[in-house]
Amino acid sequence: MNFEKLEEIMKTEPAFRWKQTKKAIFRDLIADWNEATVLPKNIREKLQREAPLGIDAEILSSKDKKSVKACIKLQDGLSIETVLMKHTDKRNTVCVSSQVGCPLGCLFCVTGEMGFKRNLTASEIARQVLFFARNLKKQNKKVTNVVFMGMGEPLLNWENVKKAINIINDDREGFGIGARKISVSTAGITEGIEKLSSEFPQINLAISLHASRDKLRGELMPVNKKYPLSKILKTVDEYVKKTNRKVMFEYVMLKDVNDSESHARELAKMLKYPLYMVNLIAYNPNGRFNPTPPEKIKKFKAILEKAGIFTTQRYRFGTDIEAACGQLAYRRGENDFS
Ligand code: SAH
Ligand code: SF4
């Protein structure tokens, strides 16, 4: 599906036709232009010919069927991945990519290892949600949540991410997913956090922290040189004051690197506000580190909880399908990163 091409075609038509077209795609989730009966036949035929609705993707399911990963091929031959996570409480969360690769090069991250190829357009981001929305529709289900936790750093592609959020959120011509059901995860791009909070104060913010000291964080995440902990925390403090929203701090558990009891205590001290929560993520190995054993994660969690910090623990969904975003496209050699 080439949205840009579609937009170009519809420019020659009255403006309300474009609205009808968007509604047909994102709200009615049509799979064939013939289903868009509000449009005149000649337009439908033209669209069928010049802007087909198909999405070129390959699907892989995890053994437990709780997560499905799609590798979506883009117009220029690059591919991105999107993961659908089916939660037991009926939520269906789509984890979208915002860039092909990532320029930030975090050591524990496969996407980071690939380097950066390009930003995704808004429609390439929306297409990821669309792919699973169409699939779920066949089972009478819906996408209920969207998280920007796939490949790339969303706040370094703000204009496109913003447009995509508008499509995801729009309840007339978009997916109609409420802002509180949309989350953006960032490595700590402070200008981006400020933009997010002023333009979408209802959207959930997650910060990838991963360390309680600048030295270690800088070793794991080179971006820490430009955005050190003090700068991030100051911005988050302002964010919380302004929005009164909770903030989720992501912390990937790396064995003997960032998982000691003193790390936990330092983290607890840093995150002193009641709206600050921590999510401990089990590391999905990329060859550089080892995952922290579950008992040690438990201990770490207990220290945070004792300090009054709400803490969740999450395994990345579908690790058996290499669902840490970035791994599949990379291994299949489809992205020519050198
Ligand atoms: N660039 C953004 C969003 C994409 S990464 C960010 O870094 O926040 C989404 C989450 O996956 C981040 O918290 C990231 O640190 C985490 N992650 C990356 N590689 C991982 C791995 N190998 N195992 C577990 N979590 C990982
Ligand atoms: Fe980029 Fe996020 Fe991976 Fe770091 S963890 S390299 S910021 S995608």
Short mmCIF file of C-alpha atoms and ligand atoms in Angstrom, two decimals:
data_model
loop_
_atom_site.label_atom_id
_atom_site.label_comp_id
_atom_site.label_asym_id
_atom_site.label_seq_id
_atom_site.Cartn_x
_atom_site.Cartn_y
_atom_site.Cartn_z
CA MET A 1 0.00 0.00 0.00
CA ASN A 2 1.55 3.27 -1.13
CA PHE A 3 -0.15 6.00 0.87
CA GLU A 4 1.85 8.84 -0.70
CA LYS A 5 0.78 7.73 -4.16
CA LEU A 6 -2.78 7.50 -2.97
CA GLU A 7 -2.64 11.01 -1.56
CA GLU A 8 -1.31 12.27 -4.88
CA ILE A 9 -4.13 10.62 -6.81
CA MET A 10 -6.78 11.97 -4.45
CA LYS A 11 -5.43 15.52 -4.68
CA THR A 12 -7.25 15.92 -7.96
CA GLU A 13 -10.55 15.03 -6.26
CA PRO A 14 -12.63 17.22 -3.92
CA ALA A 15 -11.31 17.33 -0.33
CA PHE A 16 -14.19 15.31 1.13
CA ARG A 17 -13.19 12.36 -1.07
CA TRP A 18 -9.81 12.21 0.65
CA LYS A 19 -11.57 12.08 4.00
CA GLN A 20 -13.79 9.27 2.79
CA THR A 21 -10.74 7.43 1.50
CA LYS A 22 -8.91 7.69 4.82
CA LYS A 23 -12.01 6.55 6.69
CA ALA A 24 -12.33 3.55 4.39
CA ILE A 25 -8.71 2.57 4.99
CA PHE A 26 -8.19 3.20 8.69
CA ARG A 27 -11.69 3.01 10.19
CA ASP A 28 -13.48 0.53 7.99
CA LEU A 29 -10.24 -1.38 7.37
CA ILE A 30 -11.17 -2.30 3.81
CA ALA A 31 -8.95 -4.86 2.15
CA ASP A 32 -10.20 -4.17 -1.37
CA TRP A 33 -11.15 -0.87 -3.03
CA ASN A 34 -14.45 -2.35 -4.13
CA GLU A 35 -15.51 -2.30 -0.50
CA ALA A 36 -15.21 1.49 -0.46
CA THR A 37 -18.70 1.95 -1.83
CA VAL A 38 -18.87 5.62 -0.85
CA LEU A 39 -16.39 6.34 -3.62
CA PRO A 40 -17.55 6.51 -7.25
CA LYS A 41 -16.74 3.49 -9.35
CA ASN A 42 -14.24 5.28 -11.59
CA ILE A 43 -12.18 6.38 -8.58
CA ARG A 44 -12.28 2.90 -7.08
CA GLU A 45 -11.05 1.42 -10.34
CA LYS A 46 -8.26 3.92 -10.61
CA LEU A 47 -7.20 3.22 -7.03
CA GLN A 48 -7.38 -0.51 -7.60
CA ARG A 49 -4.98 -0.09 -10.50
CA GLU A 50 -2.62 2.53 -9.18
CA ALA A 51 -2.75 2.27 -5.40
CA PRO A 52 -3.51 -1.30 -4.39
CA LEU A 53 -4.23 -1.86 -0.71
CA GLY A 54 -2.07 -4.91 -0.11
CA ILE A 55 0.74 -4.86 2.45
CA ASP A 56 3.79 -6.92 1.64
CA ALA A 57 4.63 -8.73 4.84
CA GLU A 58 5.83 -11.97 6.28
CA ILE A 59 4.32 -13.27 9.50
CA LEU A 60 5.88 -15.32 12.28
CA SER A 61 4.10 -16.46 15.44
CA SER A 62 5.62 -17.33 18.76
CA LYS A 63 5.10 -20.85 20.13
CA ASP A 64 2.55 -19.69 22.66
CA LYS A 65 0.72 -17.68 19.96
CA LYS A 66 0.67 -14.67 22.24
CA SER A 67 2.77 -12.62 19.93
CA VAL A 68 2.96 -12.33 16.21
CA LYS A 69 5.67 -10.59 14.36
CA ALA A 70 5.40 -9.13 10.91
CA CYS A 71 8.29 -8.21 8.75
CA ILE A 72 6.91 -5.52 6.45
CA LYS A 73 8.63 -4.75 3.18
CA LEU A 74 8.81 -1.08 2.22
CA GLN A 75 8.69 0.50 -1.22
CA ASP A 76 12.46 0.87 -1.41
CA GLY A 77 13.09 -2.78 -0.52
CA LEU A 78 14.04 -2.20 3.11
CA SER A 79 12.08 -4.02 5.79
CA ILE A 80 10.83 -3.17 9.23
CA GLU A 81 9.24 -5.20 11.90
CA THR A 82 6.09 -4.83 13.91
CA VAL A 83 4.96 -7.02 16.77
CA LEU A 84 1.43 -7.73 17.91
CA MET A 85 1.22 -8.69 21.55
CA LYS A 86 -1.99 -10.36 22.67
CA HIS A 87 -2.46 -9.88 26.39
CA THR A 88 -4.63 -12.11 28.54
CA ASP A 89 -6.74 -9.09 29.56
CA LYS A 90 -7.91 -8.69 25.93
CA ARG A 91 -5.54 -5.89 25.06
CA ASN A 92 -4.00 -6.19 21.63
CA THR A 93 -0.90 -4.06 21.54
CA VAL A 94 1.02 -3.25 18.39
CA CYS A 95 4.69 -2.38 18.84
CA VAL A 96 5.67 -0.12 15.94
CA SER A 97 9.00 0.87 14.44
CA SER A 98 9.72 4.54 13.80
CA GLN A 99 12.98 4.27 11.84
CA VAL A 100 14.82 1.68 9.78
CA GLY A 101 17.71 0.96 12.11
CA CYS A 102 18.64 3.50 14.76
CA PRO A 103 21.41 6.09 14.96
CA LEU A 104 21.89 5.76 18.74
CA GLY A 105 23.82 2.49 18.85
CA CYS A 106 22.95 1.18 22.32
CA LEU A 107 25.22 -1.79 22.95
CA PHE A 108 22.52 -4.22 24.06
CA CYS A 109 20.23 -3.49 21.12
CA VAL A 110 20.19 -5.28 17.79
CA THR A 111 18.60 -2.32 16.01
CA GLY A 112 21.39 -0.17 17.39
CA GLU A 113 23.98 -2.52 15.94
CA MET A 114 22.52 -2.10 12.48
CA GLY A 115 23.15 1.60 12.34
CA PHE A 116 20.70 4.03 10.83
CA LYS A 117 19.15 3.72 7.41
CA ARG A 118 16.30 6.20 7.31
CA ASN A 119 13.27 7.67 9.02
CA LEU A 120 9.90 6.08 8.36
CA THR A 121 7.13 8.21 6.89
CA ALA A 122 3.91 8.68 8.84
CA SER A 123 2.08 6.28 6.57
CA GLU A 124 4.80 3.64 6.93
CA ILE A 125 4.27 3.86 10.68
CA ALA A 126 0.46 3.80 10.35
CA ARG A 127 0.72 0.85 7.94
CA GLN A 128 2.16 -1.28 10.73
CA VAL A 129 -0.95 -0.74 12.83
CA LEU A 130 -3.11 -1.23 9.75
CA PHE A 131 -1.56 -4.59 9.03
CA PHE A 132 -2.56 -6.02 12.40
CA ALA A 133 -5.87 -4.13 12.53
CA ARG A 134 -6.92 -5.88 9.32
CA ASN A 135 -5.79 -9.25 10.65
CA LEU A 136 -7.60 -8.82 13.96
CA LYS A 137 -10.75 -7.66 12.21
CA LYS A 138 -11.08 -11.14 10.71
CA GLN A 139 -11.35 -12.45 14.28
CA ASN A 140 -13.69 -9.63 15.31
CA LYS A 141 -10.94 -8.08 17.37
CA LYS A 142 -9.26 -4.71 17.44
CA VAL A 143 -5.92 -3.11 18.05
CA THR A 144 -6.38 -1.53 21.47
CA ASN A 145 -2.92 -0.11 22.22
CA VAL A 146 0.08 1.14 20.27
CA VAL A 147 3.61 1.43 21.64
CA PHE A 148 6.53 3.07 19.87
CA MET A 149 9.03 0.47 21.03
CA GLY A 150 10.07 -1.16 17.80
CA MET A 151 13.06 -0.25 15.69
CA GLY A 152 14.39 3.28 15.98
CA GLU A 153 14.17 6.33 18.20
CA PRO A 154 10.72 7.91 17.76
CA LEU A 155 11.71 11.31 19.12
CA LEU A 156 14.38 11.65 16.44
CA ASN A 157 11.66 11.34 13.81
CA TRP A 158 9.17 13.62 15.48
CA GLU A 159 7.29 15.13 12.52
CA ASN A 160 6.44 11.72 11.07
CA VAL A 161 5.73 10.18 14.47
CA LYS A 162 3.42 13.09 15.24
CA LYS A 163 1.49 12.63 12.00
CA ALA A 164 1.28 8.89 12.65
CA ILE A 165 -0.03 9.49 16.18
CA ASN A 166 -2.72 11.73 14.70
CA ILE A 167 -3.81 8.95 12.35
CA ILE A 168 -3.74 6.37 15.15
CA ASN A 169 -5.70 8.67 17.47
CA ASP A 170 -8.25 10.18 15.03
CA ASP A 171 -11.65 8.62 15.65
CA ARG A 172 -13.23 9.77 12.40
CA GLU A 173 -10.62 9.07 9.74
CA GLY A 174 -8.08 7.13 11.75
CA PHE A 175 -7.85 4.10 14.03
CA GLY A 176 -9.57 5.86 16.91
CA ILE A 177 -7.17 4.60 19.55
CA GLY A 178 -7.25 6.88 22.61
CA ALA A 179 -4.14 8.87 23.51
CA ARG A 180 -3.89 7.08 26.85
CA LYS A 181 -3.56 3.83 24.96
CA ILE A 182 -0.55 5.10 23.01
CA SER A 183 2.97 5.07 24.45
CA VAL A 184 6.24 6.50 23.21
CA SER A 185 9.54 5.09 24.43
CA THR A 186 12.68 7.20 24.14
CA ALA A 187 16.35 6.89 24.98
CA GLY A 188 15.92 10.36 26.52
CA ILE A 189 15.82 12.97 23.74
CA THR A 190 14.78 15.87 25.98
CA GLU A 191 13.64 18.29 23.26
CA GLY A 192 11.42 15.51 21.96
CA ILE A 193 9.95 14.87 25.41
CA GLU A 194 9.03 18.55 25.61
CA LYS A 195 7.35 18.42 22.21
CA LEU A 196 5.49 15.25 23.12
CA SER A 197 4.18 16.75 26.34
CA SER A 198 2.99 19.97 24.77
CA GLU A 199 1.41 18.39 21.71
CA PHE A 200 0.11 15.16 23.23
CA PRO A 201 -0.08 15.53 27.02
CA GLN A 202 -2.24 12.39 27.28
CA ILE A 203 0.21 10.07 25.58
CA ASN A 204 2.24 7.77 27.84
CA LEU A 205 5.95 8.40 28.12
CA ALA A 206 8.54 5.69 28.70
CA ILE A 207 12.21 6.46 29.25
CA SER A 208 14.91 3.90 28.54
CA LEU A 209 17.15 4.42 31.54
CA HIS A 210 19.09 1.16 31.97
CA ALA A 211 21.63 2.56 34.44
CA SER A 212 21.73 4.61 37.62
CA ARG A 213 25.09 6.24 36.91
CA ASP A 214 26.24 8.33 33.98
CA LYS A 215 29.47 6.41 33.51
CA LEU A 216 27.74 3.08 33.03
CA ARG A 217 24.85 4.57 31.07
CA GLY A 218 27.35 6.24 28.75
CA GLU A 219 29.05 2.91 28.15
CA LEU A 220 25.76 1.18 27.34
CA MET A 221 24.11 4.08 25.54
CA PRO A 222 26.43 6.50 23.72
CA VAL A 223 23.55 9.02 23.58
CA ASN A 224 24.07 9.60 27.31
CA LYS A 225 26.88 12.03 26.49
CA LYS A 226 24.40 14.43 24.96
CA TYR A 227 21.51 13.52 27.25
CA PRO A 228 22.93 12.59 30.67
CA LEU A 229 20.79 11.39 33.56
CA SER A 230 20.51 14.82 35.22
CA LYS A 231 19.22 16.41 32.02
CA ILE A 232 16.70 13.63 31.43
CA LEU A 233 15.45 13.65 35.02
CA LYS A 234 15.04 17.41 35.00
CA THR A 235 12.97 17.20 31.82
CA VAL A 236 10.89 14.35 33.24
CA ASP A 237 10.28 16.34 36.43
CA GLU A 238 8.94 19.19 34.31
CA TYR A 239 6.90 16.74 32.26
CA VAL A 240 5.26 15.34 35.38
CA LYS A 241 4.58 18.80 36.79
CA LYS A 242 2.96 19.83 33.54
CA THR A 243 0.97 16.72 32.74
CA ASN A 244 0.54 14.97 36.09
CA ARG A 245 1.02 11.73 34.16
CA LYS A 246 2.90 8.62 35.23
CA VAL A 247 6.26 7.97 33.62
CA MET A 248 7.64 4.52 32.99
CA PHE A 249 11.40 4.00 33.29
CA GLU A 250 12.61 1.02 31.30
CA TYR A 251 15.53 -0.93 32.73
CA VAL A 252 16.97 -3.88 30.83
CA MET A 253 18.58 -6.34 33.24
CA LEU A 254 22.15 -7.11 32.18
CA LYS A 255 23.94 -9.70 34.29
CA ASP A 256 26.71 -8.25 36.47
CA VAL A 257 26.52 -4.97 34.58
CA ASN A 258 23.59 -2.95 35.96
CA ASP A 259 21.81 -5.44 38.23
CA SER A 260 23.47 -5.19 41.64
CA GLU A 261 21.71 -4.26 44.86
CA SER A 262 23.53 -0.94 44.97
CA HIS A 263 22.32 -0.17 41.45
CA ALA A 264 18.79 -0.83 42.65
CA ARG A 265 19.23 1.46 45.65
CA GLU A 266 20.67 4.23 43.49
CA LEU A 267 17.82 3.88 41.06
CA ALA A 268 15.30 4.08 43.89
CA LYS A 269 16.94 7.27 45.13
CA MET A 270 16.86 8.87 41.70
CA LEU A 271 13.20 8.12 41.08
CA LYS A 272 11.75 9.74 44.14
CA TYR A 273 8.36 10.80 42.84
CA PRO A 274 5.18 8.74 43.18
CA LEU A 275 4.41 8.96 39.49
CA TYR A 276 7.74 7.35 38.52
CA MET A 277 7.45 3.67 37.75
CA VAL A 278 10.02 1.11 36.73
CA ASN A 279 9.70 -1.69 34.23
CA LEU A 280 12.42 -4.31 34.49
CA ILE A 281 12.95 -5.92 31.10
CA ALA A 282 14.51 -9.33 30.65
CA TYR A 283 17.42 -8.93 28.26
CA ASN A 284 16.99 -10.62 24.93
CA PRO A 285 20.58 -11.57 24.19
CA ASN A 286 22.33 -10.01 21.21
CA GLY A 287 25.65 -11.64 22.04
CA ARG A 288 27.22 -8.84 24.04
CA PHE A 289 25.79 -9.44 27.53
CA ASN A 290 24.10 -12.11 29.60
CA PRO A 291 20.60 -11.92 31.03
CA THR A 292 20.22 -11.43 34.78
CA PRO A 293 18.86 -14.64 36.37
CA PRO A 294 15.20 -14.40 37.48
CA GLU A 295 16.01 -14.64 41.22
CA LYS A 296 18.30 -11.66 40.96
CA ILE A 297 15.65 -9.68 39.06
CA LYS A 298 13.27 -10.49 41.91
CA LYS A 299 15.73 -9.12 44.46
CA PHE A 300 16.23 -5.95 42.41
CA LYS A 301 12.49 -5.50 42.17
CA ALA A 302 12.05 -6.00 45.92
CA ILE A 303 14.52 -3.22 46.67
CA LEU A 304 12.67 -0.81 44.40
CA GLU A 305 9.32 -1.78 45.85
CA LYS A 306 10.56 -1.40 49.39
CA ALA A 307 11.52 2.14 48.47
CA GLY A 308 7.92 2.70 47.34
CA ILE A 309 8.49 2.51 43.60
CA PHE A 310 5.85 0.73 41.57
CA THR A 311 7.76 -1.88 39.60
CA THR A 312 6.71 -4.27 36.90
CA GLN A 313 8.69 -7.04 35.35
CA ARG A 314 8.31 -7.97 31.76
CA TYR A 315 9.76 -10.48 29.46
CA ARG A 316 9.91 -9.14 25.99
CA PHE A 317 7.12 -10.88 24.17
CA GLY A 318 7.91 -13.66 21.77
CA THR A 319 11.60 -13.98 22.37
CA ASP A 320 11.39 -17.33 20.58
CA ILE A 321 10.53 -15.50 17.38
CA GLU A 322 13.40 -13.11 17.88
CA ALA A 323 10.88 -10.42 18.59
CA ALA A 324 13.38 -7.96 20.00
CA CYS A 325 12.75 -5.46 17.28
CA GLY A 326 15.41 -5.43 14.66
CA GLN A 327 16.68 -8.96 14.86
CA LEU A 328 14.74 -10.59 12.09
CA ALA A 329 15.27 -8.13 9.30
CA TYR A 330 18.92 -8.03 10.20
CA ARG A 331 19.46 -11.77 10.25
CA ARG A 332 17.64 -12.34 7.02
CA GLY A 333 20.05 -9.95 5.43
CA GLU A 334 17.31 -7.89 3.84
CA ASN A 335 18.63 -4.63 5.10
CA ASP A 336 21.91 -3.86 3.54
CA PHE A 337 23.56 -2.27 6.56
CA SER A 338 27.28 -2.15 6.34
N1 SAH B 1 14.57 3.86 20.85
C1 SAH B 1 13.57 3.79 21.83
C2 SAH B 1 12.43 2.86 21.49
C3 SAH B 1 12.78 1.55 20.88
S1 SAH B 1 13.64 0.40 21.87
C4 SAH B 1 14.15 3.44 23.18
O1 SAH B 1 15.31 3.05 23.24
O2 SAH B 1 13.45 3.62 24.16
C5 SAH B 1 12.34 -0.21 22.92
C6 SAH B 1 12.86 -0.82 24.24
O3 SAH B 1 13.53 -2.06 24.01
C7 SAH B 1 13.87 0.08 24.96
O4 SAH B 1 13.57 0.19 26.31
C8 SAH B 1 15.16 -0.68 24.73
O5 SAH B 1 16.11 -0.34 25.64
C9 SAH B 1 14.72 -2.11 24.78
N2 SAH B 1 15.68 -3.07 24.24
C10 SAH B 1 16.54 -2.88 23.21
N3 SAH B 1 17.29 -3.98 23.01
C11 SAH B 1 16.88 -4.90 23.92
C12 SAH B 1 17.27 -6.25 24.21
N4 SAH B 1 18.23 -6.86 23.51
N5 SAH B 1 16.64 -6.88 25.22
C13 SAH B 1 15.67 -6.26 25.93
N6 SAH B 1 15.26 -5.01 25.70
C14 SAH B 1 15.86 -4.32 24.71
FE1 SF4 B 2 17.96 2.91 19.30
FE2 SF4 B 2 16.31 2.32 21.33
FE3 SF4 B 2 17.90 0.45 20.26
FE4 SF4 B 2 18.98 2.40 21.70
S1 SF4 B 2 17.54 0.83 22.43
S2 SF4 B 2 19.73 1.65 19.73
S3 SF4 B 2 17.70 4.08 21.16
S4 SF4 B 2 16.23 1.48 19.24
#
